[in-house]
CSV table of C-alpha atoms in Angstrom, one decimal:
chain,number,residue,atom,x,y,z
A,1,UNK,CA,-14.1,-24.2,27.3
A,2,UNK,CA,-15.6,-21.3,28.6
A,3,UNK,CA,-18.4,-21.8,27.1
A,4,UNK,CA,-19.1,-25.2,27.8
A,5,UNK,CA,-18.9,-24.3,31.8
A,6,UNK,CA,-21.4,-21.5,31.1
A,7,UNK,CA,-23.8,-24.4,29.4
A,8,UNK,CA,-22.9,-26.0,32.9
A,9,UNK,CA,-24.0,-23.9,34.8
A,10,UNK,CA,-27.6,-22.7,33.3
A,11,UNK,CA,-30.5,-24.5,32.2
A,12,UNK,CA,-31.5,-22.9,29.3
A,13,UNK,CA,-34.2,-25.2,29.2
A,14,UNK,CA,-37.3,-24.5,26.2
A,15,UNK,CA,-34.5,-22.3,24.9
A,16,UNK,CA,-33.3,-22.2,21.1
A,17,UNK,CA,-29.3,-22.1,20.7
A,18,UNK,CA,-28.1,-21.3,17.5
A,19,UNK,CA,-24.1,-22.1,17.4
A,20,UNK,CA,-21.7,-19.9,16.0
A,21,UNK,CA,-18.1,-20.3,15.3
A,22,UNK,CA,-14.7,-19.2,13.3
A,23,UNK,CA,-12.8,-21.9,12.7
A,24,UNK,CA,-9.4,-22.8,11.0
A,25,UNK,CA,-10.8,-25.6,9.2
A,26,UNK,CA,-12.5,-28.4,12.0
A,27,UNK,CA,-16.0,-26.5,11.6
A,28,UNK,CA,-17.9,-27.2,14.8
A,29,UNK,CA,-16.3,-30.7,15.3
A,30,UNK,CA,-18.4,-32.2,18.2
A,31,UNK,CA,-19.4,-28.7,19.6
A,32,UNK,CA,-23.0,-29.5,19.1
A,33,UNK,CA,-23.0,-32.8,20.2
A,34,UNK,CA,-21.2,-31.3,23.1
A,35,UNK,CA,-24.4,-28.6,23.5
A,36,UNK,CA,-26.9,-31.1,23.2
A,37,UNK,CA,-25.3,-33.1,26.3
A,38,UNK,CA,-25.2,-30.2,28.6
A,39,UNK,CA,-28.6,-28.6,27.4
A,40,UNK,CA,-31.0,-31.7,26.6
A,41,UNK,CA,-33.9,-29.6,27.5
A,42,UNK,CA,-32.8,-27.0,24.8
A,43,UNK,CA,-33.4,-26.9,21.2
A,44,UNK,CA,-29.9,-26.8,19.7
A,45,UNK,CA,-29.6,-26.0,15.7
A,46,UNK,CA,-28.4,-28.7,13.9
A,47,UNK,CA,-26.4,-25.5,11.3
A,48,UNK,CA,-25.1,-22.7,13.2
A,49,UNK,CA,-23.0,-20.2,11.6
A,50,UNK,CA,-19.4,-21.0,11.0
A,51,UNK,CA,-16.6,-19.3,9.1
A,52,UNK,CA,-13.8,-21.0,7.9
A,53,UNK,CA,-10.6,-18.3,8.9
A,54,UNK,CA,-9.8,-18.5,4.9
A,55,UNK,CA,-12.8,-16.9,4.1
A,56,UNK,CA,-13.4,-13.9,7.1
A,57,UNK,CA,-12.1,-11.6,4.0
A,58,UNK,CA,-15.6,-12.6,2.0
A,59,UNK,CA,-18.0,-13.5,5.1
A,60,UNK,CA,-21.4,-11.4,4.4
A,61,UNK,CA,-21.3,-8.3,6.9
A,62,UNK,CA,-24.1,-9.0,9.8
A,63,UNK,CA,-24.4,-12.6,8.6
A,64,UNK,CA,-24.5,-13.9,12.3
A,65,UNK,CA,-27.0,-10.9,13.3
């Protein structure tokens, strides 16, 4: 929830966020719905980068870089 106070709290208007996640099975869920609400002058990326926790073992090193 952090996050979504930081969104919040700045307009990253114009800006590009590109979501990114590790996640125990739910993916992003409504996280970029969420985004998209609290930024609508941002471009949000409809795939981000998510990891299942099942697969951190075999995730590409530098993947998210």
């Amino acid at each position: 929830m952090i996050l979504y106070t930081f969104l919040e709290q700045r307009d990253l208007s114009g800006k590009t966020i590109i979501p990114f996640c590790t996640h125990g099975g739910s993916g992003f869920s409504r996280t970029i719905e969420t985004i998209r609400k609290k930024q609508p002058g941002a471009r949000v990326q409809e795939t981000g980068f998510a990891v299942c926790r099942q697969n951190m073992d075999t995730a590409p090193a530098g993947a998210a870089a």
